[in-house]
């Protein structure tokens, strides 16, 4: 078994649909990884449906599983992926395991997705935040969303200087080698800040998301190597997209120079976007009832309205597995260097 | 979503290795099925390692998950696969779900693997036996092993007449349409009983396993359509093989005539055997320490001895995924009709 060929994935499990482990494990397996799968929750479906059944795995249960693996010398991952872990106790149990794995194998490639919330809303207990901050130093790369960057750094991202400060804090204060933010709404200030090689081919008619990667360079601690790329935004919300992106980023990462994460991000971004397109196009073929736009009032009046919409927007991972394998993969839009990111205006 | 394209899988989960759901879900996904995955246990590894950590899902927890799925109208399987479910309470919760699914969708294709024990040893609570007997009538097909056939029918299988009686009991008394027993040690009496089309090409130097399928025929209730095929036996024990076979049998099953299960079994048997060969050949490349023959005394003295052997014999599902997809699938040895099975001597 080659060192990097085994992934330990620690995140949520849902029976129906594709978020957390259900969005990450199959892609990793398709790409040739043996995946050891720890379920931090066992839920019927993701929370976007509004209602769910199931239980969270307690810290004690997680520790018992980790001890079982350890006693049998089955903790052999070359790569580690952690995602949604609800509650500080459970997260601390995972943090202890990470410390152990890292001390035994300093080469362990660890992708930490600090799943805490989105668009201004925290959906984990606030006491996980300090635990995540402690864990950051162990990570090879992290994949926070916009809100999670703000939460971890306590910096409100409202302009390029604040974004610079956030990256500096993550790299220098918390010691994170690589930061990848995969789907940033392209606010006007951000659009304006983009260098020509990124803003040139933006369709003025379309909405876009930005993917940024920032890799620390020991040479220039106050700066970092920044890459970015834009993708078109598909209307409406899709669940599990970040989980899929993180799995693909870890799968495609080949340790190397300061651009190695950007190269992996190019693959992950391309495949995730292709999967999203497949899913979106499928959702558009569904009966009108199954693709009603988000409307909290109507959803409240008829909970099944939301359920039908969610169901129709589950990732088409199985149907699109050739995308995951990169079969007939072409036209990958590489992440572009953002040379001027640290340049003072 | 086409009717048969969604599978609900209810069986064990292990973090490391490939048994239960870990042996079934990936193959089903590779073959294009969306799989809804219910974990009846969350263990660190399979019991063959001698030690494990983790917890069983309680009947209450299972019911809560099922209710969550039902409230969200997410119980949409065209096919159902149930495997290891420890304890009568948990099994009863699953039995209730099966009743509900069957009443809502009589066309549901249900493969029931009555996982209870092996080679004379029961490894579930005895009170599951009556529950399984009640569930048999709901199944489209069942995949018991030799011991489980004896346990369900209370018939000791020692000759052709007793095997006939067992099939008759399963088809007539318990109302099972299709029975497939995938890996029967080819005892002398069984070898002698084989018709020429099955015994002809047996290598006298090698050990073999027999796969038998028996499909009830409403026309002749006292008889059934029996097919069989032999495969060479690989030395030593491999875990999860039956779970893989059952998943492939369900995946390849196309409802049709009395031979439709035999056709699916041909595919399942071929792919399972190819995966076993890949796994066996890999295990033979391991350091001698990792492929010590089974020796209870030595294993007791050094538990890690057993662990290393088990680890080296985990199914190579990920490495052999082309086998699962049937890429360059050739030389399938079809299940052969056993015309004389019911013919009196």
XYZ file of C-alpha atoms in Angstrom:
690
model
C 0.000 0.000 0.000
C 1.656 3.233 -1.089
C 1.891 5.928 1.563
C -0.618 8.372 0.143
C -3.115 5.818 -1.101
C -5.125 5.532 2.104
C -7.448 8.312 3.296
C -9.059 8.571 6.714
C -12.288 10.545 6.312
C -14.019 11.874 9.432
C -17.295 13.671 8.733
C -21.066 13.360 8.656
C -23.080 10.495 7.190
C -26.537 10.823 5.678
C -28.613 7.888 4.471
C -30.172 9.748 1.546
C -28.270 12.153 -0.669
C -24.757 13.472 -0.980
C -23.184 15.652 1.686
C -20.263 15.019 4.024
C -18.894 11.506 3.653
C -21.492 10.598 1.019
C -20.104 13.418 -1.171
C -16.435 12.660 -0.434
C -15.875 8.905 -0.111
C -17.129 7.711 -3.513
C -15.039 10.306 -5.426
C -11.942 9.342 -3.421
C -12.582 5.650 -4.116
C -13.114 6.329 -7.823
C -9.709 8.015 -7.821
C -8.078 4.917 -6.333
C -7.953 5.685 -2.629
C -8.822 3.183 0.086
C -10.985 5.262 2.388
C -11.398 4.610 6.107
C -14.762 6.137 6.970
C -15.671 7.529 10.396
C -19.242 8.820 10.681
C -19.578 11.809 13.053
C -23.373 11.700 12.691
C -25.826 9.185 11.257
C -28.705 11.248 9.883
C -31.500 10.395 7.456
C -30.684 13.394 5.237
C -28.950 16.783 5.293
C -30.363 19.651 7.310
C -31.396 21.564 4.200
C -34.522 19.401 4.081
C -35.666 21.165 7.239
C -36.359 17.940 9.131
C -34.211 14.917 9.798
C -33.879 11.832 11.975
C -30.791 10.245 13.434
C -28.100 10.713 16.018
C -24.746 12.390 16.481
C -21.768 10.213 17.342
C -20.636 11.128 20.855
C -17.029 11.958 21.755
C -16.927 8.709 23.757
C -18.138 6.689 20.748
C -15.596 8.336 18.467
C -12.783 7.661 20.940
C -13.848 4.029 21.210
C -13.686 3.671 17.434
C -10.272 5.375 17.298
C -8.994 3.103 20.076
C -10.286 0.048 18.214
C -8.368 1.141 15.131
C -5.257 1.891 17.164
C -5.242 -1.416 19.053
C -5.445 -3.226 15.716
C -2.747 -1.053 14.129
C -5.244 0.108 11.520
C -4.437 3.820 11.751
C -2.473 3.870 8.509
C -3.701 6.902 6.557
C -1.332 8.767 4.287
C -4.023 11.437 4.017
C -6.599 12.762 6.453
C -9.846 14.564 5.679
C -12.006 16.069 8.407
C -15.332 17.795 7.854
C -18.516 18.352 9.834
C -17.916 17.417 13.475
C -20.667 18.820 15.705
C -19.757 19.835 19.247
C -16.483 20.733 20.956
C -16.196 17.374 22.746
C -16.389 15.333 19.559
C -14.077 17.776 17.789
C -11.572 17.545 20.658
C -11.583 13.741 20.342
C -10.729 14.179 16.663
C -8.107 16.816 17.504
C -6.411 14.328 19.840
C -6.359 11.754 17.061
C -4.894 14.306 14.635
C -2.107 15.127 17.124
C -1.332 11.428 17.430
C -1.360 10.765 13.680
C 0.802 13.820 12.959
C 3.346 12.934 15.625
C 3.619 9.389 14.227
C 3.674 10.546 10.612
C 4.822 14.150 10.042
C 4.270 13.628 6.292
C 0.559 13.041 6.824
C -1.349 15.218 4.351
C -4.210 16.738 6.313
C -7.062 18.655 4.721
C -9.091 20.380 7.430
C -12.495 21.705 6.397
C -13.539 23.826 9.400
C -17.277 23.320 8.888
C -18.938 25.871 11.157
C -21.491 27.794 9.161
C -22.309 29.756 6.055
C -23.499 33.188 4.943
C -23.372 34.735 8.388
C -24.951 31.840 10.246
C -23.050 29.531 12.617
C -24.533 26.008 12.610
C -22.246 24.409 15.153
C -21.788 25.161 18.853
C -19.605 28.317 19.237
C -17.207 26.440 21.512
C -15.852 24.519 18.499
C -14.217 27.715 17.214
C -11.235 27.721 19.627
C -10.762 23.979 19.027
C -10.567 24.550 15.283
C -8.106 27.398 15.832
C -5.866 24.995 17.781
C -6.167 22.385 15.019
C -5.159 24.765 12.221
C -1.442 24.324 12.938
C -1.743 20.594 12.175
C -3.356 21.070 8.770
C -1.596 20.875 5.424
C -4.441 22.791 3.852
C -7.787 24.167 4.952
C -10.940 24.830 2.932
C -13.022 27.335 4.882
C -15.804 29.227 3.199
C -15.948 33.018 3.308
C -17.859 33.082 6.603
C -15.539 30.520 8.190
C -12.490 32.611 7.285
C -14.140 35.565 9.026
C -15.021 33.376 12.031
C -11.535 31.901 12.391
C -9.680 35.184 11.923
C -12.197 37.570 13.510
C -11.720 39.762 10.446
C -14.688 41.021 8.468
C -13.800 40.591 4.798
C -14.897 43.766 3.087
C -11.952 44.765 0.927
C -8.611 43.550 -0.356
C -6.644 44.742 2.709
C -8.938 42.787 5.056
C -8.573 39.701 2.861
C -4.801 40.162 2.974
C -4.928 40.418 6.756
C -7.030 37.253 6.976
C -4.562 35.243 4.882
C -1.675 36.658 6.918
C -3.355 35.642 10.174
C -4.074 32.109 8.899
C -0.549 31.601 7.563
C 1.483 33.357 10.246
C -0.562 33.327 13.455
C -2.172 29.914 12.938
C 0.563 28.334 10.820
C -1.617 27.071 7.971
C 0.539 26.254 4.916
C -2.282 26.354 2.344
C -5.684 28.048 2.354
C -8.262 27.385 -0.375
C -11.581 29.217 -0.452
C -13.584 27.556 -3.183
C -16.722 29.579 -3.798
C -16.598 33.253 -2.967
C -19.486 35.410 -4.208
C -17.810 37.923 -6.513
C -18.682 41.162 -4.720
C -18.011 44.395 -6.650
C -14.922 45.274 -4.575
C -13.494 41.803 -5.194
C -14.281 41.977 -8.904
C -12.521 45.312 -9.108
C -9.502 43.954 -7.260
C -9.032 41.086 -9.722
C -5.971 41.288 -11.984
C -6.559 41.399 -15.783
C -5.696 37.710 -16.290
C -8.720 36.880 -14.081
C -11.181 39.660 -14.873
C -10.637 39.664 -18.648
C -12.917 36.782 -19.629
C -15.730 37.460 -17.147
C -19.145 37.367 -18.810
C -20.740 40.684 -17.727
C -24.196 39.054 -18.063
C -23.417 36.145 -15.681
C -22.859 35.831 -11.934
C -19.597 34.299 -10.843
C -17.909 32.623 -7.909
C -14.218 33.037 -7.168
C -11.864 30.310 -5.972
C -8.722 31.572 -4.239
C -5.739 29.571 -3.012
C -3.010 31.056 -0.842
C 0.192 29.166 -0.120
C 2.624 30.421 2.515
C 6.191 30.898 1.408
C 8.806 30.524 4.145
C 10.918 32.881 2.050
C 8.458 35.765 2.337
C 6.432 35.163 5.510
C 4.564 38.438 5.179
C 3.286 37.435 1.735
C 2.042 34.222 0.075
C 1.617 32.721 -3.387
C -1.960 33.453 -4.417
C -3.869 31.869 -7.277
C -7.487 32.310 -8.291
C -10.057 31.330 -10.875
C -13.689 32.189 -11.523
C -16.565 29.882 -12.334
C -20.101 30.688 -13.378
C -22.670 30.556 -10.627
C -25.643 28.212 -11.031
C -28.835 29.647 -9.537
C -30.166 28.142 -6.317
C -28.464 26.218 -3.552
C -26.772 22.843 -3.899
C -25.637 20.846 -0.855
C -22.406 18.923 -0.475
C -20.531 20.949 -3.100
C -17.861 22.074 -0.632
C -17.483 18.521 0.684
C -16.981 17.240 -2.856
C -14.470 20.008 -3.631
C -12.433 19.271 -0.495
C -12.299 15.542 -1.271
C -11.147 16.226 -4.835
C -8.592 18.802 -3.654
C -7.080 16.246 -1.268
C -7.221 13.508 -3.904
C -5.400 15.571 -6.549
C -2.828 17.174 -4.238
C 0.760 16.223 -5.014
C 3.199 17.690 -2.494
C 5.656 19.980 -4.241
C 6.273 23.650 -4.750
C 4.185 26.641 -3.651
C 1.843 26.107 -6.617
C 1.039 22.437 -5.939
C -2.180 23.233 -4.117
C -3.242 25.588 -6.914
C -2.724 22.759 -9.417
C -4.863 20.387 -7.335
C -7.454 23.141 -6.918
C -7.674 23.488 -10.704
C -8.666 19.830 -11.003
C -11.037 19.980 -8.034
C -12.677 23.166 -9.274
C -13.134 21.796 -12.787
C -14.644 18.492 -11.654
C -16.837 20.075 -8.988
C -18.149 22.615 -11.476
C -18.818 19.910 -14.081
C -20.700 17.878 -11.472
C -22.668 20.962 -10.514
C -23.558 21.594 -14.143
C -24.747 17.987 -14.509
C -26.822 18.334 -11.345
C -28.259 21.703 -12.322
C -29.196 20.508 -15.818
C -30.881 17.451 -14.309
C -32.826 19.600 -11.834
C -34.083 21.679 -14.755
C -35.642 18.577 -16.337
C -37.769 17.865 -13.250
C -41.496 18.627 -12.941
C -42.105 22.248 -11.934
C -43.195 21.138 -8.446
C -39.712 19.738 -7.827
C -37.830 22.901 -8.746
C -39.711 25.714 -7.025
C -37.425 28.590 -6.157
C -36.529 29.129 -2.526
C -39.389 30.860 -0.736
C -39.348 30.620 3.044
C -43.000 31.545 3.413
C -44.244 28.948 0.938
C -41.781 26.397 2.323
C -43.142 26.983 5.806
C -46.702 26.488 4.582
C -45.738 23.273 2.772
C -42.550 21.619 4.091
C -42.644 19.084 1.252
C -42.159 21.934 -1.203
C -38.652 22.398 0.181
C -38.090 18.636 0.308
C -38.907 18.232 -3.382
C -36.545 21.064 -4.284
C -33.720 19.629 -2.165
C -34.249 16.130 -3.549
C -34.029 17.410 -7.096
C -30.751 19.165 -6.311
C -28.812 16.279 -4.776
C -25.429 15.929 -6.496
C -25.434 13.496 -9.443
C -22.229 11.828 -8.232
C -23.126 8.335 -9.394
C -24.453 9.419 -12.781
C -21.437 11.673 -13.270
C -18.742 9.327 -12.022
C -16.809 9.655 -15.286
C -16.311 13.315 -14.374
C -14.816 12.257 -11.039
C -12.449 9.856 -12.822
C -11.454 12.601 -15.238
C -12.518 10.491 -18.211
C -12.469 12.779 -21.266
C -11.423 15.564 -18.923
C -10.607 18.599 -21.051
C -10.703 22.348 -21.015
C -9.589 22.579 -17.407
C -9.322 26.280 -16.593
C -6.196 26.399 -14.456
C -6.008 28.548 -11.359
C -4.256 31.779 -12.399
C -1.461 33.453 -10.464
C -2.633 36.631 -8.754
C 0.743 38.321 -8.908
C -0.442 41.680 -7.581
C -2.380 40.324 -4.599
C 0.131 41.606 -2.038
C 1.198 44.607 -4.072
C 0.258 47.851 -2.286
C -2.195 49.961 -4.251
C -34.978 8.534 -11.470
C -35.819 5.135 -12.976
C -37.594 2.771 -10.624
C -34.797 0.290 -10.078
C -31.947 2.788 -9.975
C -32.107 3.472 -6.244
C -30.959 0.940 -3.635
C -31.611 1.127 0.098
C -28.803 -0.764 1.841
C -29.199 -1.660 5.518
C -26.185 -3.396 7.020
C -23.027 -2.973 9.080
C -20.437 -0.227 8.696
C -16.749 -0.604 9.477
C -14.251 2.259 9.339
C -11.380 0.119 8.056
C -11.763 -2.595 5.467
C -14.514 -4.058 3.343
C -17.399 -5.968 4.870
C -21.111 -5.170 5.037
C -21.902 -1.794 3.551
C -18.234 -1.087 2.782
C -18.222 -4.186 0.540
C -21.617 -3.481 -1.035
C -22.131 0.259 -1.527
C -19.122 1.094 -3.718
C -19.836 -1.770 -6.167
C -23.483 -0.691 -6.409
C -22.415 2.916 -7.026
C -19.898 1.837 -9.666
C -22.761 0.044 -11.421
C -24.834 3.227 -11.484
C -27.082 2.898 -8.455
C -27.824 5.713 -6.051
C -27.438 3.994 -2.708
C -29.194 5.076 0.477
C -26.975 3.772 3.268
C -28.236 2.831 6.746
C -25.510 1.696 9.165
C -26.702 -0.981 11.632
C -23.384 -0.779 13.481
C -20.458 1.645 13.431
C -17.385 -0.460 14.193
C -13.683 0.202 13.710
C -13.179 -3.053 11.775
C -14.767 -6.470 11.207
C -14.878 -9.035 13.998
C -12.327 -11.266 12.271
C -9.610 -9.021 13.696
C -10.529 -10.371 17.122
C -10.925 -6.919 18.687
C -12.963 -3.916 17.667
C -14.351 -0.621 18.907
C -17.666 0.997 18.153
C -21.367 0.744 18.772
C -24.434 -0.982 17.428
C -27.299 1.180 16.194
C -30.268 0.630 18.488
C -33.759 -0.237 17.269
C -34.880 3.216 18.457
C -32.096 4.926 16.485
C -32.935 2.934 13.346
C -36.631 3.790 13.687
C -35.776 7.460 14.095
C -33.743 7.386 10.887
C -36.517 5.557 9.028
C -39.074 8.086 10.300
C -36.860 10.940 9.169
C -36.704 9.437 5.688
C -40.445 8.815 5.649
C -41.410 12.318 6.808
C -39.280 13.734 4.004
C -40.668 11.286 1.448
C -37.169 9.932 0.868
C -38.091 6.249 1.039
C -37.879 5.757 -2.725
C -35.849 2.584 -3.264
C -36.546 0.386 -6.265
C -34.306 -2.202 -4.644
C -33.642 -3.148 -1.038
C -30.590 -4.910 0.389
C -30.429 -6.007 4.014
C -27.444 -7.689 5.654
C -25.971 -7.892 9.140
C -28.499 -6.566 11.661
C -27.584 -7.600 15.200
C -30.376 -8.251 17.670
C -34.063 -9.043 17.298
C -35.207 -5.524 18.205
C -33.167 -3.841 15.484
C -34.149 -6.557 13.015
C -37.820 -6.090 13.890
C -37.506 -2.358 13.216
C -36.120 -3.235 9.780
C -38.843 -5.860 9.271
C -41.482 -3.174 9.925
C -39.844 -0.938 7.334
C -39.752 -3.795 4.818
C -43.495 -4.428 5.353
C -44.176 -0.754 4.737
C -41.982 -0.511 1.625
C -43.452 -3.709 0.162
C -47.033 -2.608 0.777
C -46.332 0.735 -0.906
C -44.369 -0.820 -3.764
C -45.106 -4.504 -4.459
C -42.518 -4.383 -7.269
C -39.721 -3.627 -4.787
C -36.825 -5.999 -5.472
C -35.659 -7.184 -2.069
C -32.490 -9.167 -1.511
C -32.418 -10.486 2.043
C -29.085 -11.812 3.290
C -30.010 -13.545 6.564
C -26.647 -12.965 8.230
C -26.667 -15.177 11.317
C -23.515 -17.238 11.376
C -21.148 -19.526 9.533
C -19.641 -23.018 9.693
C -21.792 -24.188 12.580
C -21.458 -21.028 14.665
C -24.269 -18.535 15.267
C -22.917 -14.977 15.703
C -26.176 -13.161 16.288
C -28.687 -13.499 19.121
C -30.787 -16.657 18.550
C -34.009 -14.627 18.813
C -33.337 -13.112 15.375
C -34.068 -16.478 13.752
C -37.883 -16.313 14.035
C -37.800 -12.690 12.860
C -35.842 -13.675 9.751
C -38.284 -16.525 9.126
C -41.137 -13.999 9.146
C -39.221 -11.715 6.772
C -38.545 -14.438 4.201
C -41.994 -14.046 2.618
C -41.178 -10.428 1.721
C -37.919 -11.237 -0.062
C -37.445 -11.472 -3.821
C -34.290 -13.462 -3.248
C -32.213 -14.588 -0.286
C -28.505 -15.376 -0.066
C -28.001 -17.549 2.999
C -24.819 -19.531 3.424
C -24.913 -23.287 4.031
C -25.225 -22.897 7.796
C -27.934 -20.255 7.484
C -30.001 -22.539 5.242
C -29.746 -25.211 7.943
C -30.655 -22.665 10.636
C -33.669 -21.269 8.776
C -35.049 -24.649 7.713
C -33.963 -26.761 10.702
C -32.696 -29.292 8.204
C -29.181 -30.673 8.421
C -27.795 -30.691 4.870
C -26.038 -34.007 4.478
C -27.283 -35.358 1.159
C -29.266 -34.400 -1.931
C -32.648 -35.329 -0.420
C -32.043 -33.026 2.570
C -30.957 -30.204 0.230
C -34.137 -30.766 -1.797
C -36.205 -30.613 1.382
C -34.483 -27.375 2.419
C -35.241 -25.678 -0.927
C -38.826 -26.976 -0.752
C -39.256 -25.522 2.740
C -37.816 -22.140 1.715
C -39.931 -21.908 -1.462
C -43.190 -23.421 -0.226
C -43.328 -22.944 3.544
C -41.593 -19.558 3.675
C -42.574 -18.356 0.207
C -39.120 -17.330 -1.017
C -39.105 -16.942 -4.838
C -35.334 -17.250 -5.312
C -32.604 -18.801 -3.164
C -28.909 -18.373 -3.988
C -26.195 -20.074 -1.940
C -22.944 -18.694 -3.204
C -20.103 -20.654 -1.677
C -20.804 -24.211 -0.652
C -17.814 -26.399 0.234
C -17.978 -29.185 -2.336
C -18.400 -32.171 -0.011
C -17.969 -35.644 -1.590
C -21.719 -36.363 -1.574
C -22.403 -33.046 -3.276
C -19.654 -33.610 -5.821
C -21.116 -37.035 -6.630
C -24.582 -35.569 -6.984
C -23.460 -33.009 -9.587
C -24.675 -33.566 -13.149
C -22.033 -34.120 -15.897
C -22.331 -30.520 -17.203
C -21.071 -29.347 -13.785
C -18.687 -32.114 -12.702
C -16.997 -32.582 -16.079
C -14.483 -29.733 -15.896
C -13.601 -30.034 -12.205
C -9.857 -30.034 -11.615
C -9.304 -33.146 -9.450
C -6.244 -31.459 -7.920
C -8.100 -28.317 -6.768
C -10.677 -27.595 -4.089
C -13.914 -26.050 -5.240
C -16.901 -24.119 -4.000
C -20.368 -24.552 -5.451
C -22.873 -21.801 -6.138
C -26.494 -22.952 -6.391
C -29.573 -20.954 -7.323
C -33.094 -22.257 -6.950
C -36.071 -20.396 -8.410
C -39.611 -21.428 -7.504
C -41.934 -22.169 -10.390
C -45.622 -21.588 -9.687
C -46.274 -24.221 -12.340
C -44.526 -26.954 -10.361
C -44.632 -25.938 -6.688
C -43.003 -29.148 -5.539
C -39.967 -28.517 -7.713
C -37.877 -25.457 -8.715
C -35.505 -24.348 -11.466
C -32.008 -25.076 -10.183
C -28.753 -23.747 -11.598
C -25.229 -24.183 -10.289
C -21.610 -23.405 -11.036
C -18.296 -24.240 -9.399
C -15.380 -21.929 -8.663
C -11.919 -22.740 -7.423
C -11.367 -22.196 -3.711
C -8.617 -19.820 -2.622
C -6.879 -20.960 0.576
C -7.560 -19.052 3.770
C -10.466 -16.873 4.811
C -11.525 -13.609 3.206
C -14.127 -11.330 4.796
C -16.913 -9.487 3.034
C -17.046 -11.860 0.068
C -20.674 -12.800 0.685
C -21.612 -9.137 1.146
C -19.965 -8.285 -2.183
C -21.676 -11.198 -3.924
C -25.116 -10.197 -2.621
C -24.647 -6.591 -3.747
C -23.585 -7.714 -7.233
C -26.444 -10.213 -7.433
C -28.950 -7.471 -6.638
C -27.227 -5.046 -9.016
C -27.294 -7.452 -11.976
C -30.779 -8.858 -11.381
C -33.253 -8.128 -14.170
C -36.760 -9.396 -13.355
C -37.847 -11.952 -15.911
C -38.198 -15.682 -16.252
C -37.225 -18.432 -13.809
C -33.604 -18.162 -14.951
C -33.201 -14.425 -14.376
C -31.610 -14.890 -10.964
C -29.234 -17.519 -12.368
C -28.125 -15.000 -15.026
C -27.473 -12.348 -12.361
C -25.681 -14.934 -10.224
C -23.364 -15.722 -13.158
C -22.238 -12.087 -13.245
C -21.989 -11.811 -9.460
C -20.063 -15.059 -9.169
C -17.629 -14.079 -11.914
C -16.912 -10.624 -10.524
C -16.688 -11.812 -6.916
C -14.288 -14.564 -7.913
C -12.152 -12.155 -9.950
C -12.021 -9.773 -6.981
C -11.070 -12.657 -4.731
C -8.275 -13.660 -7.100
C -6.964 -10.091 -7.135
C -7.091 -9.981 -3.337
C -5.485 -13.405 -2.928
C -2.682 -12.599 -5.361
C -2.030 -9.324 -3.525
C -1.936 -11.101 -0.158
C 0.680 -13.464 -1.588
C 2.967 -10.513 -2.338
C 2.987 -9.367 1.302
C 5.849 -9.950 3.763
C 5.642 -13.416 5.316
C 4.587 -11.886 8.651
C 1.441 -10.547 7.031
C 0.312 -13.854 5.557
C 0.773 -16.369 8.339
C -1.740 -19.209 8.065
C -4.558 -19.335 10.588
C -3.307 -20.753 13.872
C -5.512 -20.073 16.878
C -2.762 -20.832 19.385
C -0.221 -18.508 17.799
C -2.945 -15.898 17.197
C -3.860 -16.041 20.879
C -0.233 -15.573 21.872
C 0.166 -12.638 19.471
C -3.138 -10.924 18.551
C -1.330 -8.738 16.001
C -0.432 -11.874 14.063
C -4.120 -12.296 13.241
C -4.514 -8.568 12.595
C -1.720 -8.561 10.019
C -3.246 -11.555 8.253
C -6.713 -9.978 8.205
C -5.362 -6.656 6.990
C -3.566 -8.352 4.118
C -6.766 -10.096 3.087
C -9.126 -7.126 2.901
C -10.907 -7.106 -0.465
C -9.140 -5.014 -3.129
C -12.390 -3.334 -4.165
C -10.862 0.027 -5.008
C -7.878 -1.392 -6.882
C -10.168 -3.798 -8.742
C -13.001 -1.398 -9.540
C -12.735 -2.183 -13.266
C -13.803 -5.726 -12.386
C -16.889 -4.351 -10.636
C -17.729 -2.248 -13.700
C -17.257 -5.275 -15.928
C -14.622 -3.496 -17.981
C -13.012 -6.124 -20.229
C -15.294 -8.648 -18.606
C -14.881 -11.921 -20.453
C -14.977 -15.648 -19.955
C -17.939 -15.519 -17.596
C -18.759 -19.101 -16.680
C -22.556 -19.077 -16.723
C -24.544 -20.850 -14.052
C -25.495 -24.240 -15.532
C -28.973 -25.774 -15.391
C -29.115 -28.691 -12.963
C -31.840 -30.539 -14.841
C -31.780 -33.660 -12.701
C -31.820 -31.897 -9.313
C -35.377 -32.958 -8.500
C -35.244 -36.218 -10.424
C -35.607 -39.186 -8.086
C -32.571 -41.449 -8.070
